[in-house]
Amino acid sequence: MERMRRLRQSKAIRDMVEETRVNKKDLIYPIFVAEGENIKTPVDSMPGIYQYSIDNLDPILKEINDSKISGLLIFGVPKHKDEVGSSAYDDNGITQNAIRYIKSKYPNMIVVADVCLCEYTSHGHCGVVDGDEILNDATLPLLCKMSVSLAKAGADIIAPSDMMDGRVEAIRDSLDHNGFINTPIMAYSAKFASAYYSPFRDAADSCPHFGDRKSYQMNVANGREALREILADDYEGADMLMVKPALAFLDIIAKAKEYTNKPIVTYNVSGEYSMVKAAAQNGWIDEKKIVMENMIGMKRAGADIIITYHALDVAKWLDEEE
């Protein structure tokens, strides 16, 4: 008889043969920076998450830096919104100014800049709108302008999340043409039209004012199509490929890992975070155990990098185990 339990008899042996581990450098923490002053506004649907104005960023930046995670993903919340999201590519926009501030304080902190128009448009969609249609090709030049503006501000990585066709190639060409040959693209490649995003839309003030995003984000039922999206972004020059959300799409992460040798990123999104937080606050689950099991699940599926609102807690828990 083969006795599998021999390697489970003590914690020391279990630790020695453990196949999957989470490292602090695997983690990226999302932050929301709002235009204005003296802002630290709690996101009611995301316990522990806030919108910060630039003048209130220092404590959270210090916490991120001290945690030794890899860095942050930044989302801007502007005061001005219009039909074409002009604040997104304004060199003096909230996100650009926040990036400059962060890099002045922590030049070695990785800043990933989300590229999408939804936080900046008056209609809340991710591209240029004509009637009820979101125009793919008319949106691409604006995404390129936004990407170059964010790179000029000091963003280390450009992360297009809009799901317009051809945007990776267009952004890559624009970055290269403007001297940002070495700026990587982290593409939201398989981004599903998921119900798990609802709390994020509270945080980023980006809920669409009509319709939904199913004409450009992916059908949650389609796995083969997700691989086509991933391979298309790979071909167009993305340096890292993302699957979003994470927990309901672990099969897509695993397949992506088989299909490409590029780093695989997953985004443990707002709804996934908020469900855990709500259950923990009600005493229904052990938050630490559940979160760490979720992290292991994402890593085991094949994720190299995890964007998660739990990042700072996970870093603390990992320190406690050392």
PDB file of C-alpha atoms in Angstrom:
ATOM      1  CA  MET A   1       0.000   0.000   0.000  1.00  0.00           C
ATOM      2  CA  GLU A   2       1.249   3.483  -0.835  1.00  0.00           C
ATOM      3  CA  ARG A   3       0.848   5.608   2.294  1.00  0.00           C
ATOM      4  CA  MET A   4       0.363   9.191   1.167  1.00  0.00           C
ATOM      5  CA  ARG A   5      -0.068  10.284   4.775  1.00  0.00           C
ATOM      6  CA  ARG A   6       3.611   9.715   5.561  1.00  0.00           C
ATOM      7  CA  LEU A   7       4.367  13.168   4.184  1.00  0.00           C
ATOM      8  CA  ARG A   8       1.623  14.791   6.283  1.00  0.00           C
ATOM      9  CA  GLN A   9       2.711  13.662   9.746  1.00  0.00           C
ATOM     10  CA  SER A  10       4.249  16.942  10.954  1.00  0.00           C
ATOM     11  CA  LYS A  11       4.172  20.592  10.011  1.00  0.00           C
ATOM     12  CA  ALA A  12       7.890  20.500   9.216  1.00  0.00           C
ATOM     13  CA  ILE A  13       7.402  17.702   6.691  1.00  0.00           C
ATOM     14  CA  ARG A  14       4.267  19.312   5.259  1.00  0.00           C
ATOM     15  CA  ASP A  15       6.150  22.584   4.803  1.00  0.00           C
ATOM     16  CA  MET A  16       9.103  20.824   3.181  1.00  0.00           C
ATOM     17  CA  VAL A  17       6.985  19.142   0.481  1.00  0.00           C
ATOM     18  CA  GLU A  18       4.574  22.043  -0.036  1.00  0.00           C
ATOM     19  CA  GLU A  19       4.107  22.519  -3.774  1.00  0.00           C
ATOM     20  CA  THR A  20       2.658  26.027  -3.934  1.00  0.00           C
ATOM     21  CA  ARG A  21       3.734  29.108  -2.007  1.00  0.00           C
ATOM     22  CA  VAL A  22       2.657  32.742  -1.980  1.00  0.00           C
ATOM     23  CA  ASN A  23       5.425  35.323  -1.879  1.00  0.00           C
ATOM     24  CA  LYS A  24       4.969  38.990  -1.022  1.00  0.00           C
ATOM     25  CA  LYS A  25       6.541  39.906  -4.366  1.00  0.00           C
ATOM     26  CA  ASP A  26       3.626  38.150  -6.105  1.00  0.00           C
ATOM     27  CA  LEU A  27       1.229  40.836  -4.843  1.00  0.00           C
ATOM     28  CA  ILE A  28      -0.003  44.190  -6.171  1.00  0.00           C
ATOM     29  CA  TYR A  29      -2.371  46.420  -4.179  1.00  0.00           C
ATOM     30  CA  PRO A  30      -5.013  48.564  -5.966  1.00  0.00           C
ATOM     31  CA  ILE A  31      -5.566  52.147  -4.799  1.00  0.00           C
ATOM     32  CA  PHE A  32      -8.103  54.834  -5.717  1.00  0.00           C
ATOM     33  CA  VAL A  33      -6.915  58.444  -5.899  1.00  0.00           C
ATOM     34  CA  ALA A  34      -9.582  61.145  -6.007  1.00  0.00           C
ATOM     35  CA  GLU A  35      -9.188  64.680  -7.241  1.00  0.00           C
ATOM     36  CA  GLY A  36      -9.447  67.232  -4.435  1.00  0.00           C
ATOM     37  CA  GLU A  37      -7.975  67.772  -0.987  1.00  0.00           C
ATOM     38  CA  ASN A  38      -8.298  66.192   2.455  1.00  0.00           C
ATOM     39  CA  ILE A  39     -10.098  63.153   1.075  1.00  0.00           C
ATOM     40  CA  LYS A  40     -10.102  59.762   2.734  1.00  0.00           C
ATOM     41  CA  THR A  41     -13.521  58.445   1.847  1.00  0.00           C
ATOM     42  CA  PRO A  42     -14.424  54.876   2.792  1.00  0.00           C
ATOM     43  CA  VAL A  43     -15.870  52.679   0.071  1.00  0.00           C
ATOM     44  CA  ASP A  44     -18.937  51.337   1.863  1.00  0.00           C
ATOM     45  CA  SER A  45     -19.132  48.165  -0.230  1.00  0.00           C
ATOM     46  CA  MET A  46     -15.421  47.396   0.299  1.00  0.00           C
ATOM     47  CA  PRO A  47     -14.556  47.395   4.026  1.00  0.00           C
ATOM     48  CA  GLY A  48     -11.066  48.778   4.622  1.00  0.00           C
ATOM     49  CA  ILE A  49     -10.762  50.389   1.177  1.00  0.00           C
ATOM     50  CA  TYR A  50     -10.732  54.173   0.645  1.00  0.00           C
ATOM     51  CA  GLN A  51     -10.547  56.880  -1.951  1.00  0.00           C
ATOM     52  CA  TYR A  52      -7.551  59.103  -1.148  1.00  0.00           C
ATOM     53  CA  SER A  53      -6.636  62.573  -2.311  1.00  0.00           C
ATOM     54  CA  ILE A  54      -2.959  63.061  -3.090  1.00  0.00           C
ATOM     55  CA  ASP A  55      -2.364  65.005   0.135  1.00  0.00           C
ATOM     56  CA  ASN A  56      -3.621  61.971   2.109  1.00  0.00           C
ATOM     57  CA  LEU A  57      -1.592  59.316   0.301  1.00  0.00           C
ATOM     58  CA  ASP A  58       1.478  59.244   2.565  1.00  0.00           C
ATOM     59  CA  PRO A  59       0.222  56.746   5.194  1.00  0.00           C
ATOM     60  CA  ILE A  60      -1.013  54.166   2.662  1.00  0.00           C
ATOM     61  CA  LEU A  61       2.110  54.575   0.513  1.00  0.00           C
ATOM     62  CA  LYS A  62       4.304  53.975   3.553  1.00  0.00           C
ATOM     63  CA  GLU A  63       2.262  50.883   4.406  1.00  0.00           C
ATOM     64  CA  ILE A  64       2.651  49.542   0.863  1.00  0.00           C
ATOM     65  CA  ASN A  65       6.371  50.266   0.866  1.00  0.00           C
ATOM     66  CA  ASP A  66       6.948  48.736   4.301  1.00  0.00           C
ATOM     67  CA  SER A  67       4.957  45.617   3.374  1.00  0.00           C
ATOM     68  CA  LYS A  68       7.541  44.693   0.694  1.00  0.00           C
ATOM     69  CA  ILE A  69       4.884  43.726  -1.830  1.00  0.00           C
ATOM     70  CA  SER A  70       5.771  44.544  -5.444  1.00  0.00           C
ATOM     71  CA  GLY A  71       3.737  47.702  -5.808  1.00  0.00           C
ATOM     72  CA  LEU A  72       0.364  49.223  -6.567  1.00  0.00           C
ATOM     73  CA  LEU A  73      -2.241  49.521  -9.305  1.00  0.00           C
ATOM     74  CA  ILE A  74      -3.606  53.045  -9.534  1.00  0.00           C
ATOM     75  CA  PHE A  75      -7.099  54.212 -10.504  1.00  0.00           C
ATOM     76  CA  GLY A  76      -7.953  57.896 -10.778  1.00  0.00           C
ATOM     77  CA  VAL A  77     -11.274  59.460  -9.790  1.00  0.00           C
ATOM     78  CA  PRO A  78     -11.492  62.858 -11.535  1.00  0.00           C
ATOM     79  CA  LYS A  79     -13.826  65.750 -10.891  1.00  0.00           C
ATOM     80  CA  HIS A  80     -14.333  66.459 -14.592  1.00  0.00           C
ATOM     81  CA  LYS A  81     -15.984  63.864 -16.803  1.00  0.00           C
ATOM     82  CA  ASP A  82     -17.044  64.249 -20.420  1.00  0.00           C
ATOM     83  CA  GLU A  83     -18.113  62.188 -23.411  1.00  0.00           C
ATOM     84  CA  VAL A  84     -14.544  61.380 -24.477  1.00  0.00           C
ATOM     85  CA  GLY A  85     -12.892  61.047 -21.064  1.00  0.00           C
ATOM     86  CA  SER A  86     -10.460  63.906 -21.640  1.00  0.00           C
ATOM     87  CA  SER A  87      -9.214  63.849 -18.025  1.00  0.00           C
ATOM     88  CA  ALA A  88      -7.763  60.395 -18.715  1.00  0.00           C
ATOM     89  CA  TYR A  89      -5.095  61.777 -21.056  1.00  0.00           C
ATOM     90  CA  ASP A  90      -4.607  65.200 -19.470  1.00  0.00           C
ATOM     91  CA  ASP A  91      -0.944  65.466 -18.479  1.00  0.00           C
ATOM     92  CA  ASN A  92      -2.112  67.331 -15.354  1.00  0.00           C
ATOM     93  CA  GLY A  93      -4.911  64.889 -14.598  1.00  0.00           C
ATOM     94  CA  ILE A  94      -5.461  63.317 -11.206  1.00  0.00           C
ATOM     95  CA  THR A  95      -3.829  59.996 -12.103  1.00  0.00           C
ATOM     96  CA  GLN A  96      -0.797  61.617 -13.727  1.00  0.00           C
ATOM     97  CA  ASN A  97      -0.269  63.941 -10.748  1.00  0.00           C
ATOM     98  CA  ALA A  98      -0.682  61.065  -8.317  1.00  0.00           C
ATOM     99  CA  ILE A  99       1.885  58.960 -10.177  1.00  0.00           C
ATOM    100  CA  ARG A 100       4.397  61.814 -10.112  1.00  0.00           C
ATOM    101  CA  TYR A 101       3.818  62.221  -6.385  1.00  0.00           C
ATOM    102  CA  ILE A 102       4.213  58.505  -5.670  1.00  0.00           C
ATOM    103  CA  LYS A 103       7.404  58.230  -7.703  1.00  0.00           C
ATOM    104  CA  SER A 104       8.863  61.312  -6.005  1.00  0.00           C
ATOM    105  CA  LYS A 105       8.347  59.649  -2.624  1.00  0.00           C
ATOM    106  CA  TYR A 106       9.097  56.025  -3.540  1.00  0.00           C
ATOM    107  CA  PRO A 107      11.023  55.894  -6.827  1.00  0.00           C
ATOM    108  CA  ASN A 108      11.518  52.129  -6.600  1.00  0.00           C
ATOM    109  CA  MET A 109       7.863  51.292  -5.960  1.00  0.00           C
ATOM    110  CA  ILE A 110       6.254  49.675  -9.013  1.00  0.00           C
ATOM    111  CA  VAL A 111       3.299  51.731 -10.209  1.00  0.00           C
ATOM    112  CA  VAL A 112       0.931  49.951 -12.575  1.00  0.00           C
ATOM    113  CA  ALA A 113      -1.385  52.403 -14.338  1.00  0.00           C
ATOM    114  CA  ASP A 114      -4.822  51.201 -15.389  1.00  0.00           C
ATOM    115  CA  VAL A 115      -5.731  52.380 -18.892  1.00  0.00           C
ATOM    116  CA  CYS A 116      -9.456  52.696 -19.499  1.00  0.00           C
ATOM    117  CA  LEU A 117     -11.861  55.579 -20.050  1.00  0.00           C
ATOM    118  CA  CYS A 118     -14.726  54.436 -17.811  1.00  0.00           C
ATOM    119  CA  GLU A 119     -13.676  56.447 -14.742  1.00  0.00           C
ATOM    120  CA  TYR A 120     -13.349  59.570 -16.887  1.00  0.00           C
ATOM    121  CA  THR A 121     -16.388  59.471 -19.176  1.00  0.00           C
ATOM    122  CA  SER A 122     -19.717  61.078 -18.373  1.00  0.00           C
ATOM    123  CA  HIS A 123     -21.528  57.948 -19.612  1.00  0.00           C
ATOM    124  CA  GLY A 124     -19.348  55.480 -17.673  1.00  0.00           C
ATOM    125  CA  HIS A 125     -18.398  53.312 -20.645  1.00  0.00           C
ATOM    126  CA  CYS A 126     -14.858  52.274 -21.533  1.00  0.00           C
ATOM    127  CA  GLY A 127     -14.791  53.890 -24.958  1.00  0.00           C
ATOM    128  CA  VAL A 128     -16.218  56.521 -27.269  1.00  0.00           C
ATOM    129  CA  VAL A 129     -19.994  56.256 -27.579  1.00  0.00           C
ATOM    130  CA  ASP A 130     -22.226  56.810 -30.585  1.00  0.00           C
ATOM    131  CA  GLY A 131     -25.837  56.368 -29.528  1.00  0.00           C
ATOM    132  CA  ASP A 132     -25.876  53.005 -27.768  1.00  0.00           C
ATOM    133  CA  GLU A 133     -22.744  51.720 -29.509  1.00  0.00           C
ATOM    134  CA  ILE A 134     -19.257  51.759 -27.986  1.00  0.00           C
ATOM    135  CA  LEU A 135     -16.901  52.485 -30.879  1.00  0.00           C
ATOM    136  CA  ASN A 136     -13.803  50.326 -30.972  1.00  0.00           C
ATOM    137  CA  ASP A 137     -11.561  52.083 -33.496  1.00  0.00           C
ATOM    138  CA  ALA A 138     -12.444  55.614 -32.380  1.00  0.00           C
ATOM    139  CA  THR A 139     -11.431  54.656 -28.829  1.00  0.00           C
ATOM    140  CA  LEU A 140      -7.946  53.355 -29.679  1.00  0.00           C
ATOM    141  CA  PRO A 141      -6.268  56.769 -30.219  1.00  0.00           C
ATOM    142  CA  LEU A 142      -7.552  57.980 -26.844  1.00  0.00           C
ATOM    143  CA  LEU A 143      -6.216  54.883 -25.076  1.00  0.00           C
ATOM    144  CA  CYS A 144      -2.873  55.513 -26.768  1.00  0.00           C
ATOM    145  CA  LYS A 145      -2.840  59.141 -25.609  1.00  0.00           C
ATOM    146  CA  MET A 146      -3.684  58.025 -22.078  1.00  0.00           C
ATOM    147  CA  SER A 147      -0.947  55.384 -22.074  1.00  0.00           C
ATOM    148  CA  VAL A 148       1.732  57.821 -23.240  1.00  0.00           C
ATOM    149  CA  SER A 149       0.588  60.464 -20.734  1.00  0.00           C
ATOM    150  CA  LEU A 150       0.769  57.973 -17.855  1.00  0.00           C
ATOM    151  CA  ALA A 151       4.183  56.733 -18.974  1.00  0.00           C
ATOM    152  CA  LYS A 152       5.440  60.324 -19.112  1.00  0.00           C
ATOM    153  CA  ALA A 153       4.187  60.807 -15.553  1.00  0.00           C
ATOM    154  CA  GLY A 154       6.344  57.879 -14.419  1.00  0.00           C
ATOM    155  CA  ALA A 155       4.151  54.769 -14.591  1.00  0.00           C
ATOM    156  CA  ASP A 156       6.300  51.648 -14.643  1.00  0.00           C
ATOM    157  CA  ILE A 157       3.693  49.408 -16.312  1.00  0.00           C
ATOM    158  CA  ILE A 158       0.752  50.261 -18.555  1.00  0.00           C
ATOM    159  CA  ALA A 159      -2.322  48.075 -17.995  1.00  0.00           C
ATOM    160  CA  PRO A 160      -5.100  48.449 -20.591  1.00  0.00           C
ATOM    161  CA  SER A 161      -8.399  47.149 -19.178  1.00  0.00           C
ATOM    162  CA  ASP A 162     -10.826  48.507 -21.784  1.00  0.00           C
ATOM    163  CA  MET A 163     -11.191  45.316 -23.903  1.00  0.00           C
ATOM    164  CA  MET A 164     -11.181  47.131 -27.246  1.00  0.00           C
ATOM    165  CA  ASP A 165      -9.876  44.947 -30.072  1.00  0.00           C
ATOM    166  CA  GLY A 166      -6.353  45.827 -31.216  1.00  0.00           C
ATOM    167  CA  ARG A 167      -5.548  48.105 -28.305  1.00  0.00           C
ATOM    168  CA  VAL A 168      -2.374  46.293 -27.228  1.00  0.00           C
ATOM    169  CA  GLU A 169      -0.759  46.694 -30.648  1.00  0.00           C
ATOM    170  CA  ALA A 170      -1.868  50.333 -30.873  1.00  0.00           C
ATOM    171  CA  ILE A 171      -0.596  51.171 -27.380  1.00  0.00           C
ATOM    172  CA  ARG A 172       2.689  49.364 -27.983  1.00  0.00           C
ATOM    173  CA  ASP A 173       3.276  51.349 -31.167  1.00  0.00           C
ATOM    174  CA  SER A 174       2.442  54.637 -29.412  1.00  0.00           C
ATOM    175  CA  LEU A 175       4.687  53.927 -26.431  1.00  0.00           C
ATOM    176  CA  ASP A 176       7.568  52.945 -28.703  1.00  0.00           C
ATOM    177  CA  HIS A 177       7.085  55.982 -30.944  1.00  0.00           C
ATOM    178  CA  ASN A 178       7.221  58.260 -27.889  1.00  0.00           C
ATOM    179  CA  GLY A 179      10.400  56.748 -26.473  1.00  0.00           C
ATOM    180  CA  PHE A 180       8.860  54.302 -23.980  1.00  0.00           C
ATOM    181  CA  ILE A 181      10.257  51.176 -25.598  1.00  0.00           C
ATOM    182  CA  ASN A 182      11.056  49.643 -22.217  1.00  0.00           C
ATOM    183  CA  THR A 183       7.650  50.274 -20.615  1.00  0.00           C
ATOM    184  CA  PRO A 184       5.851  46.914 -20.272  1.00  0.00           C
ATOM    185  CA  ILE A 185       2.188  46.312 -21.043  1.00  0.00           C
ATOM    186  CA  MET A 186       0.144  44.257 -18.590  1.00  0.00           C
ATOM    187  CA  ALA A 187      -2.922  43.476 -20.675  1.00  0.00           C
ATOM    188  CA  TYR A 188      -6.307  42.693 -19.158  1.00  0.00           C
ATOM    189  CA  SER A 189      -6.582  39.961 -21.766  1.00  0.00           C
ATOM    190  CA  ALA A 190      -9.469  37.767 -20.603  1.00  0.00           C
ATOM    191  CA  LYS A 191     -11.644  40.295 -18.804  1.00  0.00           C
ATOM    192  CA  PHE A 192     -15.114  38.917 -18.300  1.00  0.00           C
ATOM    193  CA  ALA A 193     -18.367  40.883 -18.045  1.00  0.00           C
ATOM    194  CA  SER A 194     -18.671  39.810 -14.443  1.00  0.00           C
ATOM    195  CA  ALA A 195     -21.092  40.552 -11.627  1.00  0.00           C
ATOM    196  CA  TYR A 196     -18.083  40.538  -9.280  1.00  0.00           C
ATOM    197  CA  TYR A 197     -17.143  44.118 -10.243  1.00  0.00           C
ATOM    198  CA  SER A 198     -20.001  45.942  -8.521  1.00  0.00           C
ATOM    199  CA  PRO A 199     -18.097  47.242  -5.464  1.00  0.00           C
ATOM    200  CA  PHE A 200     -15.278  48.522  -7.695  1.00  0.00           C
ATOM    201  CA  ARG A 201     -17.743  50.697  -9.551  1.00  0.00           C
ATOM    202  CA  ASP A 202     -18.622  52.342  -6.245  1.00  0.00           C
ATOM    203  CA  ALA A 203     -14.931  52.938  -5.550  1.00  0.00           C
ATOM    204  CA  ALA A 204     -14.072  54.285  -9.002  1.00  0.00           C
ATOM    205  CA  ASP A 205     -17.412  55.997  -9.708  1.00  0.00           C
ATOM    206  CA  SER A 206     -17.490  54.162 -13.037  1.00  0.00           C
ATOM    207  CA  CYS A 207     -20.918  52.551 -13.326  1.00  0.00           C
ATOM    208  CA  PRO A 208     -22.234  52.783 -16.912  1.00  0.00           C
ATOM    209  CA  HIS A 209     -25.171  55.166 -17.213  1.00  0.00           C
ATOM    210  CA  PHE A 210     -26.890  53.039 -19.850  1.00  0.00           C
ATOM    211  CA  GLY A 211     -26.757  49.418 -20.895  1.00  0.00           C
ATOM    212  CA  ASP A 212     -23.889  47.207 -19.794  1.00  0.00           C
ATOM    213  CA  ARG A 213     -20.391  46.237 -20.965  1.00  0.00           C
ATOM    214  CA  LYS A 214     -21.241  42.906 -22.539  1.00  0.00           C
ATOM    215  CA  SER A 215     -20.543  44.169 -26.076  1.00  0.00           C
ATOM    216  CA  TYR A 216     -16.842  44.478 -25.271  1.00  0.00           C
ATOM    217  CA  GLN A 217     -16.114  42.517 -22.095  1.00  0.00           C
ATOM    218  CA  MET A 218     -16.215  38.724 -22.364  1.00  0.00           C
ATOM    219  CA  ASN A 219     -19.122  36.344 -21.917  1.00  0.00           C
ATOM    220  CA  VAL A 220     -18.522  34.531 -18.625  1.00  0.00           C
ATOM    221  CA  ALA A 221     -19.503  31.251 -20.309  1.00  0.00           C
ATOM    222  CA  ASN A 222     -16.729  31.307 -22.923  1.00  0.00           C
ATOM    223  CA  GLY A 223     -13.447  29.575 -22.125  1.00  0.00           C
ATOM    224  CA  ARG A 224     -12.124  28.996 -25.653  1.00  0.00           C
ATOM    225  CA  GLU A 225     -12.781  32.626 -26.541  1.00  0.00           C
ATOM    226  CA  ALA A 226     -10.762  33.663 -23.480  1.00  0.00           C
ATOM    227  CA  LEU A 227      -7.771  31.794 -24.880  1.00  0.00           C
ATOM    228  CA  ARG A 228      -8.216  33.563 -28.228  1.00  0.00           C
ATOM    229  CA  GLU A 229      -8.128  36.908 -26.385  1.00  0.00           C
ATOM    230  CA  ILE A 230      -5.020  35.879 -24.468  1.00  0.00           C
ATOM    231  CA  LEU A 231      -3.204  34.675 -27.582  1.00  0.00           C
ATOM    232  CA  ALA A 232      -4.198  37.818 -29.494  1.00  0.00           C
ATOM    233  CA  ASP A 233      -2.711  40.071 -26.795  1.00  0.00           C
ATOM    234  CA  ASP A 234       0.382  37.867 -26.652  1.00  0.00           C
ATOM    235  CA  TYR A 235       0.808  38.231 -30.430  1.00  0.00           C
ATOM    236  CA  GLU A 236       0.236  42.006 -30.303  1.00  0.00           C
ATOM    237  CA  GLY A 237       3.096  42.457 -27.843  1.00  0.00           C
ATOM    238  CA  ALA A 238       1.682  42.348 -24.318  1.00  0.00           C
ATOM    239  CA  ASP A 239       4.403  41.549 -21.788  1.00  0.00           C
ATOM    240  CA  MET A 240       2.031  40.164 -19.131  1.00  0.00           C
ATOM    241  CA  LEU A 241      -1.411  38.617 -19.628  1.00  0.00           C
ATOM    242  CA  MET A 242      -4.277  38.941 -17.164  1.00  0.00           C
ATOM    243  CA  VAL A 243      -7.356  36.909 -16.322  1.00  0.00           C
ATOM    244  CA  LYS A 244     -10.058  38.850 -14.461  1.00  0.00           C
ATOM    245  CA  PRO A 245     -11.860  37.977 -12.169  1.00  0.00           C
ATOM    246  CA  ALA A 246      -9.905  35.221 -10.448  1.00  0.00           C
ATOM    247  CA  LEU A 247     -11.857  32.734  -8.367  1.00  0.00           C
ATOM    248  CA  ALA A 248     -14.597  31.810 -10.830  1.00  0.00           C
ATOM    249  CA  PHE A 249     -12.047  31.631 -13.652  1.00  0.00           C
ATOM    250  CA  LEU A 250      -9.240  29.476 -12.254  1.00  0.00           C
ATOM    251  CA  ASP A 251      -9.672  27.148 -15.242  1.00  0.00           C
ATOM    252  CA  ILE A 252      -8.825  30.032 -17.580  1.00  0.00           C
ATOM    253  CA  ILE A 253      -5.715  30.870 -15.548  1.00  0.00           C
ATOM    254  CA  ALA A 254      -4.589  27.245 -15.784  1.00  0.00           C
ATOM    255  CA  LYS A 255      -5.176  27.092 -19.544  1.00  0.00           C
ATOM    256  CA  ALA A 256      -3.428  30.430 -20.093  1.00  0.00           C
ATOM    257  CA  LYS A 257      -0.397  29.061 -18.255  1.00  0.00           C
ATOM    258  CA  GLU A 258      -0.251  26.172 -20.725  1.00  0.00           C
ATOM    259  CA  TYR A 259      -0.662  28.357 -23.827  1.00  0.00           C
ATOM    260  CA  THR A 260       1.967  31.040 -23.177  1.00  0.00           C
ATOM    261  CA  ASN A 261       5.295  31.443 -21.436  1.00  0.00           C
ATOM    262  CA  LYS A 262       4.609  35.066 -20.509  1.00  0.00           C
ATOM    263  CA  PRO A 263       3.780  35.980 -16.900  1.00  0.00           C
ATOM    264  CA  ILE A 264       0.154  35.351 -15.982  1.00  0.00           C
ATOM    265  CA  VAL A 265      -1.592  37.927 -13.816  1.00  0.00           C
ATOM    266  CA  THR A 266      -4.947  37.564 -12.127  1.00  0.00           C
ATOM    267  CA  TYR A 267      -7.090  40.215 -10.460  1.00  0.00           C
ATOM    268  CA  ASN A 268      -8.791  39.086  -7.247  1.00  0.00           C
ATOM    269  CA  VAL A 269     -11.559  41.620  -7.766  1.00  0.00           C
ATOM    270  CA  SER A 270     -13.733  43.781  -5.534  1.00  0.00           C
ATOM    271  CA  GLY A 271     -16.707  41.437  -5.252  1.00  0.00           C
ATOM    272  CA  GLU A 272     -14.454  38.526  -4.320  1.00  0.00           C
ATOM    273  CA  TYR A 273     -12.837  40.718  -1.652  1.00  0.00           C
ATOM    274  CA  SER A 274     -16.108  42.103  -0.297  1.00  0.00           C
ATOM    275  CA  MET A 275     -17.765  38.694   0.057  1.00  0.00           C
ATOM    276  CA  VAL A 276     -14.878  37.467   2.191  1.00  0.00           C
ATOM    277  CA  LYS A 277     -14.898  40.658   4.267  1.00  0.00           C
ATOM    278  CA  ALA A 278     -18.659  40.526   4.839  1.00  0.00           C
ATOM    279  CA  ALA A 279     -18.592  36.873   5.890  1.00  0.00           C
ATOM    280  CA  ALA A 280     -15.627  37.493   8.190  1.00  0.00           C
ATOM    281  CA  GLN A 281     -17.313  40.493   9.826  1.00  0.00           C
ATOM    282  CA  ASN A 282     -20.339  38.300  10.542  1.00  0.00           C
ATOM    283  CA  GLY A 283     -18.123  35.669  12.140  1.00  0.00           C
ATOM    284  CA  TRP A 284     -19.038  33.058   9.540  1.00  0.00           C
ATOM    285  CA  ILE A 285     -15.477  32.356   8.336  1.00  0.00           C
ATOM    286  CA  ASP A 286     -11.864  32.688   9.434  1.00  0.00           C
ATOM    287  CA  GLU A 287     -10.732  35.571   7.219  1.00  0.00           C
ATOM    288  CA  LYS A 288      -7.021  34.753   7.254  1.00  0.00           C
ATOM    289  CA  LYS A 289      -7.525  31.074   6.435  1.00  0.00           C
ATOM    290  CA  ILE A 290      -9.989  31.800   3.644  1.00  0.00           C
ATOM    291  CA  VAL A 291      -7.877  34.550   2.073  1.00  0.00           C
ATOM    292  CA  MET A 292      -4.702  32.479   2.166  1.00  0.00           C
ATOM    293  CA  GLU A 293      -6.524  29.494   0.670  1.00  0.00           C
ATOM    294  CA  ASN A 294      -7.779  31.740  -2.120  1.00  0.00           C
ATOM    295  CA  MET A 295      -4.241  33.015  -2.741  1.00  0.00           C
ATOM    296  CA  ILE A 296      -2.918  29.459  -2.913  1.00  0.00           C
ATOM    297  CA  GLY A 297      -5.720  28.523  -5.307  1.00  0.00           C
ATOM    298  CA  MET A 298      -4.778  31.324  -7.700  1.00  0.00           C
ATOM    299  CA  LYS A 299      -1.101  30.455  -7.521  1.00  0.00           C
ATOM    300  CA  ARG A 300      -1.768  26.735  -7.951  1.00  0.00           C
ATOM    301  CA  ALA A 301      -3.864  27.469 -11.031  1.00  0.00           C
ATOM    302  CA  GLY A 302      -0.859  29.226 -12.547  1.00  0.00           C
ATOM    303  CA  ALA A 303      -0.972  32.909 -11.597  1.00  0.00           C
ATOM    304  CA  ASP A 304       2.468  34.471 -11.276  1.00  0.00           C
ATOM    305  CA  ILE A 305       1.144  37.832 -10.058  1.00  0.00           C
ATOM    306  CA  ILE A 306      -1.990  38.518  -7.998  1.00  0.00           C
ATOM    307  CA  ILE A 307      -3.656  41.935  -7.863  1.00  0.00           C
ATOM    308  CA  THR A 308      -5.675  41.907  -4.669  1.00  0.00           C
ATOM    309  CA  TYR A 309      -7.222  44.225  -2.083  1.00  0.00           C
ATOM    310  CA  HIS A 310      -6.061  41.661   0.493  1.00  0.00           C
ATOM    311  CA  ALA A 311      -2.388  42.291  -0.399  1.00  0.00           C
ATOM    312  CA  LEU A 312      -1.393  44.220   2.721  1.00  0.00           C
ATOM    313  CA  ASP A 313      -3.075  41.713   5.037  1.00  0.00           C
ATOM    314  CA  VAL A 314      -1.472  38.802   3.191  1.00  0.00           C
ATOM    315  CA  ALA A 315       1.960  40.421   3.514  1.00  0.00           C
ATOM    316  CA  LYS A 316       1.407  40.834   7.263  1.00  0.00           C
ATOM    317  CA  TRP A 317       0.285  37.223   7.651  1.00  0.00           C
ATOM    318  CA  LEU A 318       3.284  35.956   5.692  1.00  0.00           C
ATOM    319  CA  ASP A 319       5.583  37.932   8.006  1.00  0.00           C
ATOM    320  CA  GLU A 320       3.896  36.366  11.036  1.00  0.00           C
ATOM    321  CA  GLU A 321       4.631  32.885   9.697  1.00  0.00           C
ATOM    322  CA  GLU A 322       8.364  33.503   9.309  1.00  0.00           C
TER     323      GLU A 322
END
